GROMACS .gro file of C-alpha atoms in nm:
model
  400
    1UNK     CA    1  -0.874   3.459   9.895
    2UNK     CA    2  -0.652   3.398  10.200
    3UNK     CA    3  -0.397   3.254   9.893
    4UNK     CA    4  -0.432   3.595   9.704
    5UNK     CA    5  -0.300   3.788   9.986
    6UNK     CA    6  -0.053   3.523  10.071
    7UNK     CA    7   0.062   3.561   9.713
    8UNK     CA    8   0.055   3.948   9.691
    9UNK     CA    9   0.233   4.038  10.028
   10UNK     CA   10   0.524   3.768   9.918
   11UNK     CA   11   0.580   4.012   9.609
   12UNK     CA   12   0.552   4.322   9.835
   13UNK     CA   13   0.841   4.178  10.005
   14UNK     CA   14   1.068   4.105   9.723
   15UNK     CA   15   0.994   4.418   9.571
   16UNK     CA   16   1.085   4.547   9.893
   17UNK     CA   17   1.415   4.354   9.912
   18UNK     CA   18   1.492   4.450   9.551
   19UNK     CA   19   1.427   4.849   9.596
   20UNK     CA   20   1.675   4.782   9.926
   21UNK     CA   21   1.972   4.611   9.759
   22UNK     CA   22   1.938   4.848   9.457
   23UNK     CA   23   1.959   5.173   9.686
   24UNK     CA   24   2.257   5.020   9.863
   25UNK     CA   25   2.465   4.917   9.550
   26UNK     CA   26   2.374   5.315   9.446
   27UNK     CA   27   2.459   5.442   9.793
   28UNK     CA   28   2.796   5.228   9.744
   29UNK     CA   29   2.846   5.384   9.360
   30UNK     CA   30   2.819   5.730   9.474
   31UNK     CA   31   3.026   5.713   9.785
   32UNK     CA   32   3.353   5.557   9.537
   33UNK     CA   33   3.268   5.864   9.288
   34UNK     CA   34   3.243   6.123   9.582
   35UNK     CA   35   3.513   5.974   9.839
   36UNK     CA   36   3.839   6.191   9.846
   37UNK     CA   37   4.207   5.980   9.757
   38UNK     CA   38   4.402   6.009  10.090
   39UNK     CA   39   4.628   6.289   9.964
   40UNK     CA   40   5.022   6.335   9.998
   41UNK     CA   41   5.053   6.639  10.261
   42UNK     CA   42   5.121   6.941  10.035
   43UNK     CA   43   5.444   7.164   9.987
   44UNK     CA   44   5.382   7.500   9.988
   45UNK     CA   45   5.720   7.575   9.782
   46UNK     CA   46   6.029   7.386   9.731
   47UNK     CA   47   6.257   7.399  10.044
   48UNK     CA   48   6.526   7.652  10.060
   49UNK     CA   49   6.875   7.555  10.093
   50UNK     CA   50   7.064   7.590  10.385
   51UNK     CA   51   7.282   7.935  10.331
   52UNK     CA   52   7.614   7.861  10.228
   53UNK     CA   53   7.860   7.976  10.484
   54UNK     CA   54   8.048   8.313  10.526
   55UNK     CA   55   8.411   8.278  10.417
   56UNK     CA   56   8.705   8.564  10.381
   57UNK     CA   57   9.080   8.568  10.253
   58UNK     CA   58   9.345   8.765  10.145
   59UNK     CA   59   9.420   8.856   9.870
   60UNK     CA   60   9.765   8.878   9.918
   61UNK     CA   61   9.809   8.550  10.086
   62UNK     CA   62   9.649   8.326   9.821
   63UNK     CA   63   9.777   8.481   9.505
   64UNK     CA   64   9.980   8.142   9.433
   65UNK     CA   65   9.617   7.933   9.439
   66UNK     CA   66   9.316   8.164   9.462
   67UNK     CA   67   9.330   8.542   9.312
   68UNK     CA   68   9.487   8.588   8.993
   69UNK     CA   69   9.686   8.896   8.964
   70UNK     CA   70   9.574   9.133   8.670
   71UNK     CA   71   9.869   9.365   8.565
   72UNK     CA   72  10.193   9.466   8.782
   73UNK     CA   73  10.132   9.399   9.142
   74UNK     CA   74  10.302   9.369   9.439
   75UNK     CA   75  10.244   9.302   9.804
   76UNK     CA   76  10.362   9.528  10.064
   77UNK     CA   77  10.215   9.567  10.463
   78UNK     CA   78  10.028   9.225  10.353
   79UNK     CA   79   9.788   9.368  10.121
   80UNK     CA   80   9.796   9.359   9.732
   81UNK     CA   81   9.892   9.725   9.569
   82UNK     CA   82   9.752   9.789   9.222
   83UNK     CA   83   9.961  10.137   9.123
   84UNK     CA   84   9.877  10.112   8.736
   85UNK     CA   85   9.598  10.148   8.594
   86UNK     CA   86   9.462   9.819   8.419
   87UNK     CA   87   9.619   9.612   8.743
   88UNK     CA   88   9.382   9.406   8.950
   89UNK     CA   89   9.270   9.028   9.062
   90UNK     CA   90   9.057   8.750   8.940
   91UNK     CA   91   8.913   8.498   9.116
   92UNK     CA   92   8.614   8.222   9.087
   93UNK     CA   93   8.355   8.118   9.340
   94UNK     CA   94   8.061   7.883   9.417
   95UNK     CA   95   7.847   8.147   9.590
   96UNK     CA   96   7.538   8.354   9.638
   97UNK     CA   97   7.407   8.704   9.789
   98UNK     CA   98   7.672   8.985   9.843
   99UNK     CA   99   8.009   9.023   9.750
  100UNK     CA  100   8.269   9.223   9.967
  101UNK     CA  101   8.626   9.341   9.892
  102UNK     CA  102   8.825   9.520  10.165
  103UNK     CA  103   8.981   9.873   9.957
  104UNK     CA  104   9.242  10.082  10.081
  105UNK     CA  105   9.292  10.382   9.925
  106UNK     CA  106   9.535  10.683   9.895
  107UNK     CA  107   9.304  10.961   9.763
  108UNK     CA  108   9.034  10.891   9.548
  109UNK     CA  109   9.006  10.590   9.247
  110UNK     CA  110   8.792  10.441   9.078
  111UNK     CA  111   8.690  10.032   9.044
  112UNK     CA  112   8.606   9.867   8.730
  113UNK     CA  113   8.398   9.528   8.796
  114UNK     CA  114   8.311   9.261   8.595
  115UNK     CA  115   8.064   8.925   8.681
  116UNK     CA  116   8.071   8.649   8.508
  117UNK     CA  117   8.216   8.780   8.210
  118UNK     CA  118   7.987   9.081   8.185
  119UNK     CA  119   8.096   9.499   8.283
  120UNK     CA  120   7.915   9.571   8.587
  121UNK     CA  121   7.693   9.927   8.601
  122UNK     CA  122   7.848   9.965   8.975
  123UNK     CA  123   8.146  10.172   8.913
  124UNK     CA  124   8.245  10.261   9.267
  125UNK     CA  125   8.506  10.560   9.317
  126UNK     CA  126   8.627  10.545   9.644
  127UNK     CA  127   8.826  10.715   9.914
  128UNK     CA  128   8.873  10.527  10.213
  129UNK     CA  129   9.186  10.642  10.388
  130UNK     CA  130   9.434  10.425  10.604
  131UNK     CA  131   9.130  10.195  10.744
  132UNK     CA  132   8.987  10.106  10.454
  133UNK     CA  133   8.681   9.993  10.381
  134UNK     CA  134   8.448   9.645  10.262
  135UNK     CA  135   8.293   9.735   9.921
  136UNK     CA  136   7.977   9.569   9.796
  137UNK     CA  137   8.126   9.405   9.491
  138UNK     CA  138   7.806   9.202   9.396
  139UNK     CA  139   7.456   9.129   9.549
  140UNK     CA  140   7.161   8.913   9.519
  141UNK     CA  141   7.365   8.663   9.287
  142UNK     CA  142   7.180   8.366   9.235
  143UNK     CA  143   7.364   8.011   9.378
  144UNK     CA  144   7.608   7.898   9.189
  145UNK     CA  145   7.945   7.939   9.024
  146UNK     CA  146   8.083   8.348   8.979
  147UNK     CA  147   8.366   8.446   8.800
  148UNK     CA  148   8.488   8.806   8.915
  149UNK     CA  149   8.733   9.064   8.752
  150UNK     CA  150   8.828   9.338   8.978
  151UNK     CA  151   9.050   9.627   8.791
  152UNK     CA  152   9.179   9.962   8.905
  153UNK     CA  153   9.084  10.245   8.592
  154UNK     CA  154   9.256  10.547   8.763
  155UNK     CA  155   9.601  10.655   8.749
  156UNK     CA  156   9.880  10.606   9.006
  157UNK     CA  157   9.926  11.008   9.029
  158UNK     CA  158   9.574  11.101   9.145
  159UNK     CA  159   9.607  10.808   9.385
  160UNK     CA  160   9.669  10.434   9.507
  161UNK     CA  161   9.516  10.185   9.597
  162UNK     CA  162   9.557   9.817   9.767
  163UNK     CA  163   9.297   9.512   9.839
  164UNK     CA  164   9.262   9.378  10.176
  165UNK     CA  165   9.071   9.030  10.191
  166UNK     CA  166   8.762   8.915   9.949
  167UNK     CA  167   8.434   8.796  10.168
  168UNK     CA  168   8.206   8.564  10.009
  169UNK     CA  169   7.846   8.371  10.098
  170UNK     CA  170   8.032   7.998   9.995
  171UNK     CA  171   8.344   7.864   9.898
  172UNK     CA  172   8.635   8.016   9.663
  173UNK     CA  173   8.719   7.804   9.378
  174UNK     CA  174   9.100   7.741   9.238
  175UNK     CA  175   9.241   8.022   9.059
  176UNK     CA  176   9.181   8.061   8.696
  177UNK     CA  177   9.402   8.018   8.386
  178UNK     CA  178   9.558   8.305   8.265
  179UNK     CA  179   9.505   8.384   7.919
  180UNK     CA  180   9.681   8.279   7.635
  181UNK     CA  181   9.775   8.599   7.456
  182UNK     CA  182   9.959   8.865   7.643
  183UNK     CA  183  10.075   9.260   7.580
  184UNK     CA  184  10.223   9.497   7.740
  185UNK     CA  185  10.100   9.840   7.722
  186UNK     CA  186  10.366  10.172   7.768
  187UNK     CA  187  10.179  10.515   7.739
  188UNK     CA  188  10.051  10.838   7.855
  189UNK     CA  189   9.708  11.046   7.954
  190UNK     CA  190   9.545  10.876   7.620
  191UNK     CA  191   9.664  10.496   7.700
  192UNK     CA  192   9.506  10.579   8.089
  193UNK     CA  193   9.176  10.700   7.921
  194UNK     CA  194   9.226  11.084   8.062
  195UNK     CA  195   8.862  11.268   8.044
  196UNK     CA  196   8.774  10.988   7.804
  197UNK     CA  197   8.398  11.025   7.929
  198UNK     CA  198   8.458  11.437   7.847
  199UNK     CA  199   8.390  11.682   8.132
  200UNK     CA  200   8.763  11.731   8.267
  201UNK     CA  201   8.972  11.511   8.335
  202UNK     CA  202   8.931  11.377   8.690
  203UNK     CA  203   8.878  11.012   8.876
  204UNK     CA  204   8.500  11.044   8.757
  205UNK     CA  205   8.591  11.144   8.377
  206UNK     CA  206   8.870  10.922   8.320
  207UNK     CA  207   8.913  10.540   8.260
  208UNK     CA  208   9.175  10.375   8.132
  209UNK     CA  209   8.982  10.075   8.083
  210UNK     CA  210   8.771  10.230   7.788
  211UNK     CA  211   9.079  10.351   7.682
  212UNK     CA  212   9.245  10.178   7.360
  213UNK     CA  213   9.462   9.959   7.517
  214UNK     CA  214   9.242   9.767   7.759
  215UNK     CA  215   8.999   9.761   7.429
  216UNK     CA  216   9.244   9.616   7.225
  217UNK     CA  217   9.338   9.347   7.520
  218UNK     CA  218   8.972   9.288   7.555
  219UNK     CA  219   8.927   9.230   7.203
  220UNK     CA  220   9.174   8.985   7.171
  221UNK     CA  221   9.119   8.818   7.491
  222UNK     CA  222   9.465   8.887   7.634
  223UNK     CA  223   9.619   8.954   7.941
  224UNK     CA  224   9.789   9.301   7.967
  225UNK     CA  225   9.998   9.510   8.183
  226UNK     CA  226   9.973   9.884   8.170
  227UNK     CA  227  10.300  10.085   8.252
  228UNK     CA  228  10.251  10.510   8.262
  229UNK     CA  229  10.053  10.816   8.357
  230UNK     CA  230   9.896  11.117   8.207
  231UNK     CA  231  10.162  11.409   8.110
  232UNK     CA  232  10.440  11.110   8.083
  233UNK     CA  233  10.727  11.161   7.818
  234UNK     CA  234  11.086  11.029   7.781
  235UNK     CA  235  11.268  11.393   7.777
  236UNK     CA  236  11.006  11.659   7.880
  237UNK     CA  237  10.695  11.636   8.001
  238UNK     CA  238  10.460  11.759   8.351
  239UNK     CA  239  10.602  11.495   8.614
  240UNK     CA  240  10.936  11.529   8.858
  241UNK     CA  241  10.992  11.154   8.634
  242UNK     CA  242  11.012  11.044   8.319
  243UNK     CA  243  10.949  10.672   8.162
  244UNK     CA  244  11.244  10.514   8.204
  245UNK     CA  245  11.179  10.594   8.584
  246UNK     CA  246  10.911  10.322   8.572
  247UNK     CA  247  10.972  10.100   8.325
  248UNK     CA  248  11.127   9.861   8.571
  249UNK     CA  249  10.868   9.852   8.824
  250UNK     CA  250  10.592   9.665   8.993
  251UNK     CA  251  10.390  10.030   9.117
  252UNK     CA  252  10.491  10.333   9.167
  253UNK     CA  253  10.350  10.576   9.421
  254UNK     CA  254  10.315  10.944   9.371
  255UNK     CA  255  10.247  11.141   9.703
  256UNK     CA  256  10.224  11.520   9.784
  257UNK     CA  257  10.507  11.663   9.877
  258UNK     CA  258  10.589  12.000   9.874
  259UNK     CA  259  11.004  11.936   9.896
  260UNK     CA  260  10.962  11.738   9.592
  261UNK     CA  261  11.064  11.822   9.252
  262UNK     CA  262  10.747  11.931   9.113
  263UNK     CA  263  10.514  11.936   9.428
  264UNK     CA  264  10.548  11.552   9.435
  265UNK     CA  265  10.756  11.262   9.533
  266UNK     CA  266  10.756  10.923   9.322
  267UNK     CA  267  10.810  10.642   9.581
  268UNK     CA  268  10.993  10.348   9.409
  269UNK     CA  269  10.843  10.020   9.511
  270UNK     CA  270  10.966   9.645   9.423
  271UNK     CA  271  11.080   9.592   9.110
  272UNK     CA  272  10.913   9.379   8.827
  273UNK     CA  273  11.001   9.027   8.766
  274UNK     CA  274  10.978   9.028   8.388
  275UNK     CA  275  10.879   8.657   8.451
  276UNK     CA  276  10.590   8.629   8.173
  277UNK     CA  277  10.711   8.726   7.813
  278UNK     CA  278  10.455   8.929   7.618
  279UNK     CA  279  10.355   8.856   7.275
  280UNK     CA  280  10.364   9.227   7.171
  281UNK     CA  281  10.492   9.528   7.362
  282UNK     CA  282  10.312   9.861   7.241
  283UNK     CA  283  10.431  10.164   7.294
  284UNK     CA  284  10.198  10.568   7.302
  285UNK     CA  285  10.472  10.804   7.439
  286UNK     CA  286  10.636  11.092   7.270
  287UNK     CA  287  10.338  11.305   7.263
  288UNK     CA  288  10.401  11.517   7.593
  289UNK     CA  289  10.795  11.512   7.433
  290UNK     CA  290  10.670  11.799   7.178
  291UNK     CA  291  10.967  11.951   6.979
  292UNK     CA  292  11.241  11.663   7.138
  293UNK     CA  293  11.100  11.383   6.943
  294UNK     CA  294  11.319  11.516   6.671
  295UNK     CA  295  11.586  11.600   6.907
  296UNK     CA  296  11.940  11.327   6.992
  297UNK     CA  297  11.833  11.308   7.322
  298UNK     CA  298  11.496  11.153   7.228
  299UNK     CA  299  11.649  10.882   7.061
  300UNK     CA  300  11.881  10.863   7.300
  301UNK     CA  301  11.586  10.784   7.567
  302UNK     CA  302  11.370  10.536   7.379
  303UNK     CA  303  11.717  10.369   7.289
  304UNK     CA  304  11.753  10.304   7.701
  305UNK     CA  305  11.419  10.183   7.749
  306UNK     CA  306  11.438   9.964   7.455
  307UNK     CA  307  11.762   9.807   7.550
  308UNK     CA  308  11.581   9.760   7.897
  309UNK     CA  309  11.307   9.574   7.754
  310UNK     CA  310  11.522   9.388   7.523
  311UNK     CA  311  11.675   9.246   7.837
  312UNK     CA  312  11.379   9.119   7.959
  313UNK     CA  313  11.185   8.998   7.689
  314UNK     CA  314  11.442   8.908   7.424
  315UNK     CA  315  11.490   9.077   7.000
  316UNK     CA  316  11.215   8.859   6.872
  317UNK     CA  317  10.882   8.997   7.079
  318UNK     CA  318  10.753   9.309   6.855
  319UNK     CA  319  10.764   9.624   6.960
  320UNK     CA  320  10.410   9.838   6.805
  321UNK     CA  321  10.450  10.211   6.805
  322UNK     CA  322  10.114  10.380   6.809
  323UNK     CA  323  10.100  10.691   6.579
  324UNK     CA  324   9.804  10.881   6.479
  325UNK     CA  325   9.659  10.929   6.867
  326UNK     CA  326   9.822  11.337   6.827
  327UNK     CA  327   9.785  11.560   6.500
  328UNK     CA  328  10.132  11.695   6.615
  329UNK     CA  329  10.345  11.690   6.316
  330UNK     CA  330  10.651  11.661   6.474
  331UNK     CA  331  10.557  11.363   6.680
  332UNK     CA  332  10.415  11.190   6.388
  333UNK     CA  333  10.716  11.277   6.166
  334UNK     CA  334  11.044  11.177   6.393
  335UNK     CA  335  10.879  10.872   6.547
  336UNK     CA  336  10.892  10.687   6.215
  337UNK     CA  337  11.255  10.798   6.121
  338UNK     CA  338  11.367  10.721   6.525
  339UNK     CA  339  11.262  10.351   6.434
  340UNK     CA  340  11.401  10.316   6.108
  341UNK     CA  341  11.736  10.425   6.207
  342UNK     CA  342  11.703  10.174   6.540
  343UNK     CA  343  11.631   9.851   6.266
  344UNK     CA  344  11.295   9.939   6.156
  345UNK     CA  345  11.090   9.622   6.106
  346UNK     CA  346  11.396   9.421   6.095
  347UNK     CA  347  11.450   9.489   6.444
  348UNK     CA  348  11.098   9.426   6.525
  349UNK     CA  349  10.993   9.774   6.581
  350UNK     CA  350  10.669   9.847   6.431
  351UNK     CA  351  10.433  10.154   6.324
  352UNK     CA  352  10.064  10.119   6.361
  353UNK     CA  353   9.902  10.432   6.206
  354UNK     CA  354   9.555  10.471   6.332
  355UNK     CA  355   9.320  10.678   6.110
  356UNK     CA  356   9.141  11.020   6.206
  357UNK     CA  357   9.190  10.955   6.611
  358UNK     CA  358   9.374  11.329   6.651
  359UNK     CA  359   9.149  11.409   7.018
  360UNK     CA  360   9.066  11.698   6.835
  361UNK     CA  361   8.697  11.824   6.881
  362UNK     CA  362   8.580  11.704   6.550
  363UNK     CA  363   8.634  11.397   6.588
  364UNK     CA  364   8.548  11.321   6.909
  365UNK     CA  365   8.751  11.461   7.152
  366UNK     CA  366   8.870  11.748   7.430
  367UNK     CA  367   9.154  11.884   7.163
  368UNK     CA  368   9.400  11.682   7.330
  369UNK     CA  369   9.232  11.355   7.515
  370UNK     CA  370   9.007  11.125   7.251
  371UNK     CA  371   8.664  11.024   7.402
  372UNK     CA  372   8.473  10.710   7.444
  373UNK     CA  373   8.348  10.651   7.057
  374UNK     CA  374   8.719  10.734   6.934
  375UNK     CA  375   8.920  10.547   7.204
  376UNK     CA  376   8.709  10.236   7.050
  377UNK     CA  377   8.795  10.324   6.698
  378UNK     CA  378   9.130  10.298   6.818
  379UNK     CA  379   9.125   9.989   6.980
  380UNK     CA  380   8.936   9.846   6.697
  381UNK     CA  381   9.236   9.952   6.449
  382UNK     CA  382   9.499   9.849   6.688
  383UNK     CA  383   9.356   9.514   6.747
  384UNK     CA  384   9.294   9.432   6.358
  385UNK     CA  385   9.682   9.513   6.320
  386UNK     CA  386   9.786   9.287   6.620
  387UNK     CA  387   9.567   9.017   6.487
  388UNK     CA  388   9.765   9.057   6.171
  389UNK     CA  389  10.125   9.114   6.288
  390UNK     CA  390  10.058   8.820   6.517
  391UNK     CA  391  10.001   8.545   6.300
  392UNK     CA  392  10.287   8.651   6.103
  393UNK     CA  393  10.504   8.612   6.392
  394UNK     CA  394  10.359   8.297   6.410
  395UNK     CA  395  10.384   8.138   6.101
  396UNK     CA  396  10.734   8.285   6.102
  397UNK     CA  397  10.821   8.093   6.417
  398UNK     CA  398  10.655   7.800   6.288
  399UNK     CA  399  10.898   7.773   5.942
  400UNK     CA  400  11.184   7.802   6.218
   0.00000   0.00000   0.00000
């Protein structure tokens, strides 16, 4: 008996050790499954850079490596004046945020902006007197590399104006290339984009860069220069001046003045340097001329301004006379026979006859200005001709 119990308390205890060492290998299981992994401390979000610092310069004083002049420019009182239409800077940067330019004007004009290649809905007109002020440009860019085009759409004679210093969030980059193709634009209220938008023409209506020439530069990714203003002839027209006032100039500046002839005074300011050679050199004027495009003295007028150009740029650049922009008969009549008996195409003076682009109401415009729709149409015409002429001229030069 006394064996018995001897025997069954020995397997009480090693049932007893066996129930232990299986609860603590299960006690050890479950702690491995249930045990967190140290973890690596958490970021709530990807650290922000440091903001890149403020930086400003002028314009004026870093044409030769920053800004790249748009158009005839000058610099005067150390800022950068943009009289014509079309005329402006470019300029590259590594930045973010806002965008400031410093604007001085002399009466009200308007800004055309573009970023990164793209037309910008901010189209700021502006009146900022002798103090000038800093104009949002851009905001909330995204880091990173910005290409800007900054271009004056409004006529010298409803006012001036001149950049002061560019302000950035980063660092300016070295100024860029200019581009390979580039023409030279003589013209009028329709060449300026008078009342182009309809509604009267005024700073708000008017923009001469969705007029046809800027178009046509656009189109054919050239660099242009635009010389003229609305009611502009060679013999008779609505200013105290007349084109070959202008032709050889960087600006011009057209102020009230009562003692003037006219009601105003145009202030002469540096002259052009004639440095870059254009591949083409079109020309819109005659229309405010009326009757006198048949007359002596017209001739006698483009002849001058020719012979000027000539100077400059040489016989072989091409000379593009735009017809088609006026349903005047006369105009559209003597310009041709003007040409042909200065050389015609063998002199390089060409006729580009753009189709149903009158201004007149039914097809799209005031009865005298052309709008939006048929300033394109224009430009679109143009611009196929150019593309044409060009690589004639070309392959001409090439046999040479």
């Amino acid at each position: 008996m006394k064996r018995f119990l001897l025997i069954v308390l020995g397997l009480a205890m090693m049932l007893t050790a066996v129930a232990c060492a299986a609860k603590k290998e299960t006690d050890n299981s479950e702690g491995s499954q249930t045990e967190a992994t140290p973890e690596t401390p958490t970021q709530d979000a990807e650290e922000k850079p440091e903001p890149l610092p403020q930086t400003e310069l002028s314009v004026a004083e870093h044409l030769d490596d920053i800004f790249r002049p748009l158009g005839r420019s000058y610099i005067k009182d150390e800022k950068y004046h943009i009289d014509f239409a079309c005329s402006g800077i470019h300029f590259k940067a590594e930045c973010e945020g806002t965008v400031k330019l410093q604007v001085f004007t002399h009466r009200k004009v308007a800004l055309t902006i573009y970023i990164d290649g793209e037309r910008s809905p901010r189209e700021p007109e502006i009146e900022t007197g002798p103090n000038g002020v800093y104009l949002t440009i851009a905001k909330d860019l995204e880091r990173g590399v910005h290409e800007f085009r900054i271009v004056n759409r409004t006529q010298f004679i409803w006012g001036n104006v001149s950049f002061g210093n560019v302000r950035i969030n980063g660092s300016f980059l070295d100024k860029p290339a200019e581009r390979e193709l580039f023409l030279e634009f003589y013209g009028d209220s329709i060449l300026n984009g008078s009342n182009v938008r309809m509604g009267g023409s005024s700073v708000a209506n008017s923009d001469a860069t969705q007029a046809f020439g800027w178009l046509t530069a656009e189109a054919l990714n050239a660099d242009m220069n635009l010389i003229g203003c609305g009611g502009l002839g060679l013999t008779a027209n609505k200013r105290s001046f007349f084109m070959r006032d202008i032709v050889e100039y960087a600006g011009a500046q057209y102020s009230l003045d009562t003692n003037a002839a006219g009601g105003y005074l145009l202030t002469h300011v540096p002259k052009y340097d004639f440095k870059r050679i254009p591949d083409a050199v079109i020309f819109e004027i005659g229309v405010n001329d009326g009757g006198n495009c048949s007359k002596e003295i017209f001739k006698t007028e483009l002849t001058a301004i020719l012979d000027i150009l000539r100077t400059h740029y040489g016989k072989d650049v091409p000379f593009v006379f735009v017809l088609g922009e006026t349903a005047a008969k006369n105009y559209n009549e003597a310009i041709p026979k003007v040409l042909e008996s200065l050389g015609g195409e063998s002199a390089n003076l060409y006729i580009c006859q753009v189709s149903n682009a009158a201004a007149s109401k039914e097809v799209g415009g005031d009865g005298t200005h052309p709008n939006i729709e048929t300033a394109a149409r224009m430009a679109e015409e143009l611009t196929a001709y150019l593309k044409e002429l060009l690589n004639k001229q070309s392959k001409s030069i090439q046999k040479q």
